[in-house]
Amino acid sequence: MIKNDLFLRALNNETVERPPVWMMRQAGRYLPEFRALRDKYDFFTRCETPELAAEITVQPIRIVKPDAAILFSDILVVPRAMGIHVELKDNLGPIIPNPIRTMEQVNQVFVPDVHETLGYVFDAIKLTKEMLNDEVPLIGFAGSPWTIFCYAVEGKGSKSFDTAKGFCFSNPIAAHTLLQKITDTTILYLKEKVKAGCNAIQIFDSWGGMLSPVDYQEFSWNYINQIIEAIADETDTKNSFSAEKKSVLDDLGQKTEKSSKTKVIVFGKGCWFALGEMAQSKAAALGVDWTCSPRNARYLTGGKITLQGNFDPSRLLSPIPTIKKMVHEMIDEFGKDNYIVNLGHGILPNIPVDHAKAFVEAVKEYNQ
């Protein structure tokens, strides 16, 4: 049993005493402890070494004390597993030296055996769960197929991803073939994350806002929804018991838990226009960035689904009293129920640790 299950209760639309809080990229560069490991090990070594990934995951739980942990990894482990060579260069971000621009290249991309290619992630989850000792839930994640596609085709980060978009419009068959391969791999990957111990899953659609509402439906949401459908129907096998075993445990006076469906959170940066349709899916919660007000987010989603967000990460540079005041105002606007406090995107590397702590503390102090 998770000792602090506030995050899971919010995903279940339960009434809570206060909303839960965590931060995207909370296991990251703003922490001196993280930077110490970064200086010793390159990025993919940290991702691919379970002991390092687990240690980085639990660092913010010890230091900042949010209500959920998110596994340290990267969305680009998926294309790497699919035979797409990815490099990470200092001050440049991810680089794909041979970007995919033809159908022939698409045909060379494969749906892998995730146990062989991504087994280190599942090992990291198991080790992290041991280290967390059921204190808080663990979130697993993946990039949306469109976001992975953007890097694979563009070859690097971009302000507009015009090359990736152009590939979709000029060669739609090849584009959809690649998107489907990424989707199929992501489904296999996330199902194994759940089996390994993740309590919830988040899908990051970092570049969805680059598309028009019509193109978003075709090239992004269509594939995200396939993942939601596949993962949201997954039963948490750790909490499932046969009738015979349940009877024996009951006779012994041991508690048994009901099986539960995996909760999926979708975060689409700049995708406010799709919130209405997203709310009709099997997603348990929707992330909102700071450009969409709580009032509009509630209106667009019908007012019932759990929302997550949406403090501007740069606002964590404000004085601590201002941070706390703004956090309380944000909770008032969203409402304490059906709400998970978070940032509107990942925490910035130049945020003082005390300010990150103040953000979390402000939520815990709410209505005290």
Short mmCIF file of C-alpha atoms in Angstrom, two decimals:
data_model
loop_
_atom_site.label_atom_id
_atom_site.label_comp_id
_atom_site.label_asym_id
_atom_site.label_seq_id
_atom_site.Cartn_x
_atom_site.Cartn_y
_atom_site.Cartn_z
CA MET A 1 0.00 0.00 0.00
CA ILE A 2 1.27 3.48 -0.87
CA LYS A 3 1.59 5.50 2.35
CA ASN A 4 1.00 8.86 0.67
CA ASP A 5 -1.65 8.05 -1.95
CA LEU A 6 -2.92 11.61 -2.42
CA PHE A 7 -1.76 11.69 -6.05
CA LEU A 8 -3.56 8.43 -6.86
CA ARG A 9 -6.71 9.59 -5.09
CA ALA A 10 -6.76 12.76 -7.17
CA LEU A 11 -6.44 10.64 -10.33
CA ASN A 12 -9.43 8.64 -9.08
CA ASN A 13 -11.51 11.83 -8.74
CA GLU A 14 -11.76 11.34 -4.98
CA THR A 15 -12.33 14.19 -2.53
CA VAL A 16 -9.01 15.15 -0.93
CA GLU A 17 -7.95 17.33 1.97
CA ARG A 18 -5.58 19.18 -0.36
CA PRO A 19 -4.41 18.63 -3.93
CA PRO A 20 -1.24 16.59 -4.49
CA VAL A 21 1.87 18.24 -5.91
CA TRP A 22 4.85 17.20 -8.02
CA MET A 23 6.94 18.94 -10.68
CA MET A 24 7.80 17.95 -14.19
CA ARG A 25 11.59 17.43 -14.44
CA GLN A 26 11.76 17.46 -10.64
CA ALA A 27 14.70 15.03 -10.89
CA GLY A 28 16.86 17.54 -12.67
CA ARG A 29 19.55 20.14 -13.02
CA TYR A 30 18.31 22.54 -10.33
CA LEU A 31 19.47 20.04 -7.67
CA PRO A 32 23.18 20.12 -6.71
CA GLU A 33 23.00 16.36 -6.03
CA PHE A 34 21.87 15.80 -9.62
CA ARG A 35 24.63 18.00 -11.01
CA ALA A 36 27.23 16.01 -9.05
CA LEU A 37 26.17 12.83 -10.86
CA ARG A 38 25.89 14.66 -14.18
CA ASP A 39 29.51 15.74 -13.85
CA LYS A 40 30.60 12.10 -13.38
CA TYR A 41 28.41 10.28 -15.91
CA ASP A 42 27.14 11.19 -19.38
CA PHE A 43 23.41 11.47 -19.96
CA PHE A 44 22.62 8.10 -21.48
CA THR A 45 24.86 6.34 -18.95
CA ARG A 46 22.67 7.84 -16.25
CA CYS A 47 19.55 6.67 -18.08
CA GLU A 48 20.86 3.18 -18.78
CA THR A 49 22.34 2.44 -15.35
CA PRO A 50 19.45 1.38 -13.05
CA GLU A 51 21.30 2.35 -9.86
CA LEU A 52 21.94 5.88 -11.16
CA ALA A 53 18.43 6.33 -12.58
CA ALA A 54 16.88 5.17 -9.30
CA GLU A 55 19.09 7.43 -7.18
CA ILE A 56 18.26 10.46 -9.35
CA THR A 57 14.55 9.62 -9.18
CA VAL A 58 14.47 9.60 -5.38
CA GLN A 59 16.67 12.68 -4.86
CA PRO A 60 13.77 15.17 -5.04
CA ILE A 61 11.62 12.94 -2.83
CA ARG A 62 14.24 13.32 -0.10
CA ILE A 63 14.99 17.00 -0.72
CA VAL A 64 11.85 18.72 -2.07
CA LYS A 65 9.32 16.16 -0.78
CA PRO A 66 6.61 16.15 -3.51
CA ASP A 67 3.67 13.71 -3.42
CA ALA A 68 4.87 11.58 -6.36
CA ALA A 69 8.12 10.50 -7.97
CA ILE A 70 8.70 10.42 -11.71
CA LEU A 71 11.27 7.98 -13.07
CA PHE A 72 14.46 9.56 -14.34
CA SER A 73 14.77 8.67 -17.99
CA ASP A 74 14.24 10.36 -21.36
CA ILE A 75 11.68 10.24 -24.13
CA LEU A 76 14.47 9.49 -26.63
CA VAL A 77 15.25 6.06 -25.21
CA VAL A 78 12.34 4.88 -27.37
CA PRO A 79 13.74 5.91 -30.78
CA ARG A 80 17.16 4.62 -29.71
CA ALA A 81 15.53 1.25 -29.07
CA MET A 82 14.00 1.39 -32.55
CA GLY A 83 17.35 1.64 -34.30
CA ILE A 84 17.44 5.44 -34.60
CA HIS A 85 20.83 6.78 -33.55
CA VAL A 86 20.50 9.60 -31.03
CA GLU A 87 23.27 11.72 -29.56
CA LEU A 88 23.05 14.30 -26.80
CA LYS A 89 25.40 17.24 -27.23
CA ASP A 90 26.11 19.86 -24.56
CA ASN A 91 24.29 23.13 -25.19
CA LEU A 92 22.64 21.68 -28.30
CA GLY A 93 20.32 19.04 -26.90
CA PRO A 94 19.41 15.85 -28.76
CA ILE A 95 20.90 15.32 -32.20
CA ILE A 96 19.93 12.63 -34.72
CA PRO A 97 22.81 12.60 -37.24
CA ASN A 98 20.81 10.75 -39.90
CA PRO A 99 17.28 12.16 -39.73
CA ILE A 100 14.50 10.20 -41.37
CA ARG A 101 13.42 11.81 -44.64
CA THR A 102 12.43 8.91 -46.93
CA MET A 103 10.17 5.85 -46.97
CA GLU A 104 13.27 3.68 -47.29
CA GLN A 105 14.56 5.04 -43.99
CA VAL A 106 11.15 4.55 -42.37
CA ASN A 107 11.23 0.89 -43.43
CA GLN A 108 14.55 0.46 -41.62
CA VAL A 109 13.01 1.56 -38.32
CA PHE A 110 11.76 -1.43 -36.34
CA VAL A 111 9.44 -2.20 -33.45
CA PRO A 112 11.85 -3.77 -30.97
CA ASP A 113 11.65 -6.41 -28.29
CA VAL A 114 11.42 -3.93 -25.42
CA HIS A 115 12.82 -6.44 -22.92
CA GLU A 116 16.03 -6.62 -24.95
CA THR A 117 16.38 -2.95 -25.80
CA LEU A 118 14.80 -1.20 -22.79
CA GLY A 119 15.23 -3.74 -20.01
CA TYR A 120 17.42 -1.30 -18.09
CA VAL A 121 14.39 0.98 -17.65
CA PHE A 122 12.32 -1.80 -16.10
CA ASP A 123 15.23 -2.69 -13.82
CA ALA A 124 15.44 0.96 -12.78
CA ILE A 125 11.72 0.97 -11.94
CA LYS A 126 12.06 -2.11 -9.71
CA LEU A 127 15.07 -0.64 -7.93
CA THR A 128 13.34 2.73 -7.53
CA LYS A 129 10.28 1.07 -6.01
CA GLU A 130 12.52 -0.60 -3.44
CA MET A 131 14.16 2.72 -2.60
CA LEU A 132 10.82 4.54 -2.36
CA ASN A 133 9.56 1.87 0.04
CA ASP A 134 5.93 2.71 -0.83
CA GLU A 135 6.29 6.26 0.49
CA VAL A 136 4.86 7.86 -2.69
CA PRO A 137 3.63 6.63 -6.09
CA LEU A 138 5.96 6.31 -9.06
CA ILE A 139 5.11 7.83 -12.44
CA GLY A 140 6.43 6.37 -15.68
CA PHE A 141 6.37 8.33 -18.90
CA ALA A 142 6.93 8.44 -22.63
CA GLY A 143 6.96 11.06 -25.32
CA SER A 144 4.00 11.25 -27.67
CA PRO A 145 4.55 9.64 -31.07
CA TRP A 146 4.38 13.07 -32.71
CA THR A 147 7.04 14.50 -30.39
CA ILE A 148 9.37 11.55 -31.04
CA PHE A 149 8.61 11.87 -34.77
CA CYS A 150 9.61 15.56 -34.68
CA TYR A 151 13.09 14.75 -33.39
CA ALA A 152 13.50 11.75 -35.71
CA VAL A 153 12.65 13.74 -38.84
CA GLU A 154 13.97 17.20 -37.93
CA GLY A 155 17.18 15.73 -36.54
CA LYS A 156 17.36 18.24 -33.69
CA GLY A 157 15.25 20.62 -31.66
CA SER A 158 13.46 23.40 -33.50
CA LYS A 159 11.28 26.44 -32.90
CA SER A 160 8.78 25.32 -35.56
CA PHE A 161 9.64 21.77 -36.74
CA ASP A 162 8.90 22.83 -40.32
CA THR A 163 10.86 19.88 -41.75
CA ALA A 164 8.88 17.37 -39.68
CA LYS A 165 5.60 19.00 -40.62
CA GLY A 166 6.62 19.19 -44.26
CA PHE A 167 7.38 15.47 -44.27
CA CYS A 168 3.86 14.77 -43.00
CA PHE A 169 2.26 16.88 -45.72
CA SER A 170 4.48 15.83 -48.63
CA ASN A 171 4.84 12.14 -47.74
CA PRO A 172 1.86 11.24 -45.51
CA ILE A 173 2.09 7.47 -46.05
CA ALA A 174 5.69 7.38 -44.82
CA ALA A 175 4.83 9.76 -41.95
CA HIS A 176 1.91 7.66 -40.74
CA THR A 177 3.96 4.48 -41.05
CA LEU A 178 6.67 5.93 -38.82
CA LEU A 179 4.13 7.34 -36.35
CA GLN A 180 2.46 3.94 -36.07
CA LYS A 181 5.77 2.19 -35.42
CA ILE A 182 6.54 4.68 -32.65
CA THR A 183 3.04 4.17 -31.23
CA ASP A 184 3.32 0.37 -31.24
CA THR A 185 6.71 0.53 -29.53
CA THR A 186 5.45 3.02 -26.94
CA ILE A 187 2.49 0.81 -26.05
CA LEU A 188 4.76 -2.20 -25.50
CA TYR A 189 7.17 -0.05 -23.48
CA LEU A 190 4.56 1.50 -21.22
CA LYS A 191 2.79 -1.79 -20.55
CA GLU A 192 6.07 -3.18 -19.28
CA LYS A 193 6.61 -0.08 -17.16
CA VAL A 194 3.29 -0.76 -15.46
CA LYS A 195 4.22 -4.40 -14.89
CA ALA A 196 7.56 -3.32 -13.43
CA GLY A 197 5.83 -1.14 -10.83
CA CYS A 198 4.82 2.29 -12.16
CA ASN A 199 1.61 3.48 -10.51
CA ALA A 200 0.64 5.90 -13.28
CA ILE A 201 1.80 6.94 -16.73
CA GLN A 202 2.26 10.39 -18.27
CA ILE A 203 2.47 11.07 -22.01
CA PHE A 204 4.40 14.20 -22.94
CA ASP A 205 3.30 15.85 -26.18
CA SER A 206 5.90 18.57 -26.06
CA TRP A 207 5.51 19.66 -29.68
CA GLY A 208 1.79 19.13 -30.24
CA GLY A 209 1.23 22.87 -30.16
CA MET A 210 3.23 23.17 -33.39
CA LEU A 211 0.30 21.68 -35.31
CA SER A 212 -2.97 23.27 -36.34
CA PRO A 213 -6.07 21.85 -34.62
CA VAL A 214 -6.97 19.82 -37.74
CA ASP A 215 -3.44 18.47 -38.24
CA TYR A 216 -3.16 17.73 -34.52
CA GLN A 217 -6.04 15.29 -34.78
CA GLU A 218 -4.41 13.43 -37.66
CA PHE A 219 -0.76 13.42 -36.72
CA SER A 220 -0.78 13.51 -32.91
CA TRP A 221 -4.01 12.86 -31.05
CA ASN A 222 -4.90 9.82 -33.18
CA TYR A 223 -1.73 8.12 -31.95
CA ILE A 224 -1.84 9.36 -28.36
CA ASN A 225 -5.37 8.01 -28.03
CA GLN A 226 -4.22 4.57 -29.22
CA ILE A 227 -1.74 4.58 -26.33
CA ILE A 228 -4.35 5.76 -23.82
CA GLU A 229 -6.76 3.03 -24.94
CA ALA A 230 -4.08 0.35 -24.61
CA ILE A 231 -2.62 1.49 -21.28
CA ALA A 232 -5.80 2.61 -19.51
CA ASP A 233 -7.19 -0.89 -19.96
CA GLU A 234 -4.15 -2.48 -18.34
CA THR A 235 -4.91 -4.01 -14.96
CA ASP A 236 -2.45 -3.44 -12.15
CA THR A 237 -1.46 -7.09 -11.77
CA LYS A 238 0.33 -6.40 -8.49
CA ASN A 239 -3.05 -5.82 -6.87
CA SER A 240 -4.91 -8.66 -8.60
CA PHE A 241 -5.71 -11.89 -6.81
CA SER A 242 -7.47 -15.04 -7.90
CA ALA A 243 -10.68 -15.80 -6.00
CA GLU A 244 -8.96 -18.79 -4.37
CA LYS A 245 -5.93 -16.81 -3.24
CA LYS A 246 -8.11 -13.93 -2.03
CA SER A 247 -10.16 -16.34 0.06
CA VAL A 248 -7.03 -17.79 1.65
CA LEU A 249 -5.64 -14.34 2.41
CA ASP A 250 -8.97 -13.21 3.85
CA ASP A 251 -9.03 -16.27 6.08
CA LEU A 252 -5.59 -15.32 7.32
CA GLY A 253 -6.78 -11.80 8.03
CA GLN A 254 -4.49 -10.27 5.41
CA LYS A 255 -5.71 -7.31 3.39
CA THR A 256 -6.26 -7.70 -0.33
CA GLU A 257 -6.53 -4.85 -2.76
CA LYS A 258 -8.89 -4.59 -5.68
CA SER A 259 -7.35 -4.68 -9.13
CA SER A 260 -7.19 -1.25 -10.69
CA LYS A 261 -6.80 0.23 -14.13
CA THR A 262 -3.66 2.16 -14.95
CA LYS A 263 -4.17 5.92 -14.79
CA VAL A 264 -2.87 7.91 -17.75
CA ILE A 265 -2.06 11.63 -17.73
CA VAL A 266 -1.69 13.48 -21.03
CA PHE A 267 0.28 16.71 -21.16
CA GLY A 268 0.15 18.56 -24.47
CA LYS A 269 2.11 21.80 -24.42
CA GLY A 270 0.22 24.47 -26.34
CA CYS A 271 -2.65 22.06 -27.04
CA TRP A 272 -5.45 23.92 -25.25
CA PHE A 273 -7.54 23.63 -28.44
CA ALA A 274 -7.66 19.84 -28.01
CA LEU A 275 -8.61 19.75 -24.33
CA GLY A 276 -12.29 19.14 -25.08
CA GLU A 277 -11.62 16.01 -27.10
CA MET A 278 -8.91 14.83 -24.72
CA ALA A 279 -11.44 15.02 -21.89
CA GLN A 280 -13.66 12.53 -23.73
CA SER A 281 -10.88 9.91 -23.78
CA LYS A 282 -9.90 7.35 -21.14
CA ALA A 283 -7.19 9.68 -19.82
CA ALA A 284 -7.50 10.14 -16.05
CA ALA A 285 -5.98 13.62 -16.07
CA LEU A 286 -4.89 16.33 -18.47
CA GLY A 287 -1.87 18.57 -18.05
CA VAL A 288 -2.28 22.27 -18.77
CA ASP A 289 0.49 24.74 -19.57
CA TRP A 290 0.65 28.26 -18.16
CA THR A 291 -0.86 29.91 -21.26
CA CYS A 292 -4.31 28.46 -20.48
CA SER A 293 -6.12 29.83 -17.45
CA PRO A 294 -7.66 27.45 -14.89
CA ARG A 295 -11.09 28.81 -15.74
CA ASN A 296 -10.68 28.14 -19.46
CA ALA A 297 -9.20 24.69 -18.81
CA ARG A 298 -12.19 23.74 -16.66
CA TYR A 299 -14.59 25.15 -19.25
CA LEU A 300 -12.92 23.37 -22.20
CA THR A 301 -12.84 20.02 -20.39
CA GLY A 302 -16.37 20.11 -19.01
CA GLY A 303 -15.37 20.70 -15.40
CA LYS A 304 -15.06 17.07 -14.26
CA ILE A 305 -11.78 15.51 -15.36
CA THR A 306 -8.72 15.93 -13.15
CA LEU A 307 -6.44 18.71 -14.38
CA GLN A 308 -2.72 19.11 -13.71
CA GLY A 309 -0.63 22.27 -13.83
CA ASN A 310 0.00 25.03 -14.57
CA PHE A 311 2.42 27.33 -12.70
CA ASP A 312 4.80 29.15 -15.04
CA PRO A 313 8.23 27.60 -14.30
CA SER A 314 9.85 31.03 -14.58
CA ARG A 315 7.61 32.23 -11.74
CA LEU A 316 9.69 30.08 -9.39
CA LEU A 317 12.26 32.87 -9.66
CA SER A 318 9.83 35.13 -7.78
CA PRO A 319 10.37 35.84 -4.07
CA ILE A 320 9.21 32.95 -1.89
CA PRO A 321 6.22 34.84 -0.38
CA THR A 322 5.04 35.63 -3.92
CA ILE A 323 5.39 31.99 -4.96
CA LYS A 324 3.30 30.84 -2.02
CA LYS A 325 0.65 33.47 -2.60
CA MET A 326 0.38 32.61 -6.31
CA VAL A 327 0.21 28.87 -5.61
CA HIS A 328 -2.70 29.37 -3.20
CA GLU A 329 -4.45 31.55 -5.77
CA MET A 330 -3.90 28.89 -8.44
CA ILE A 331 -5.44 26.19 -6.23
CA ASP A 332 -8.40 28.45 -5.52
CA GLU A 333 -8.93 28.90 -9.27
CA PHE A 334 -8.64 25.21 -10.15
CA GLY A 335 -10.36 23.97 -6.98
CA LYS A 336 -8.75 21.55 -4.55
CA ASP A 337 -10.53 18.46 -5.95
CA ASN A 338 -9.90 16.91 -9.37
CA TYR A 339 -6.63 18.78 -9.43
CA ILE A 340 -2.90 18.01 -9.25
CA VAL A 341 -0.58 20.95 -8.63
CA ASN A 342 2.33 21.08 -11.05
CA LEU A 343 4.24 23.44 -13.27
CA GLY A 344 3.11 24.36 -16.77
CA HIS A 345 6.28 22.72 -18.11
CA GLY A 346 9.53 21.33 -16.68
CA ILE A 347 11.35 23.08 -13.85
CA LEU A 348 14.20 25.28 -15.09
CA PRO A 349 17.83 24.51 -14.19
CA ASN A 350 18.38 27.95 -12.63
CA ILE A 351 15.62 27.65 -10.02
CA PRO A 352 16.93 27.88 -6.43
CA VAL A 353 16.20 24.71 -4.47
CA ASP A 354 14.55 26.74 -1.71
CA HIS A 355 12.09 28.12 -4.25
CA ALA A 356 11.22 24.61 -5.46
CA LYS A 357 10.69 23.61 -1.83
CA ALA A 358 8.49 26.66 -1.30
CA PHE A 359 6.32 25.65 -4.23
CA VAL A 360 5.72 22.22 -2.69
CA GLU A 361 5.33 23.59 0.84
CA ALA A 362 2.75 26.11 -0.34
CA VAL A 363 0.52 23.26 -1.50
CA LYS A 364 0.97 21.35 1.75
CA GLU A 365 0.10 24.48 3.71
CA TYR A 366 -3.06 25.11 1.71
CA ASN A 367 -6.12 25.52 4.00
CA GLN A 368 -4.10 24.68 7.10
#
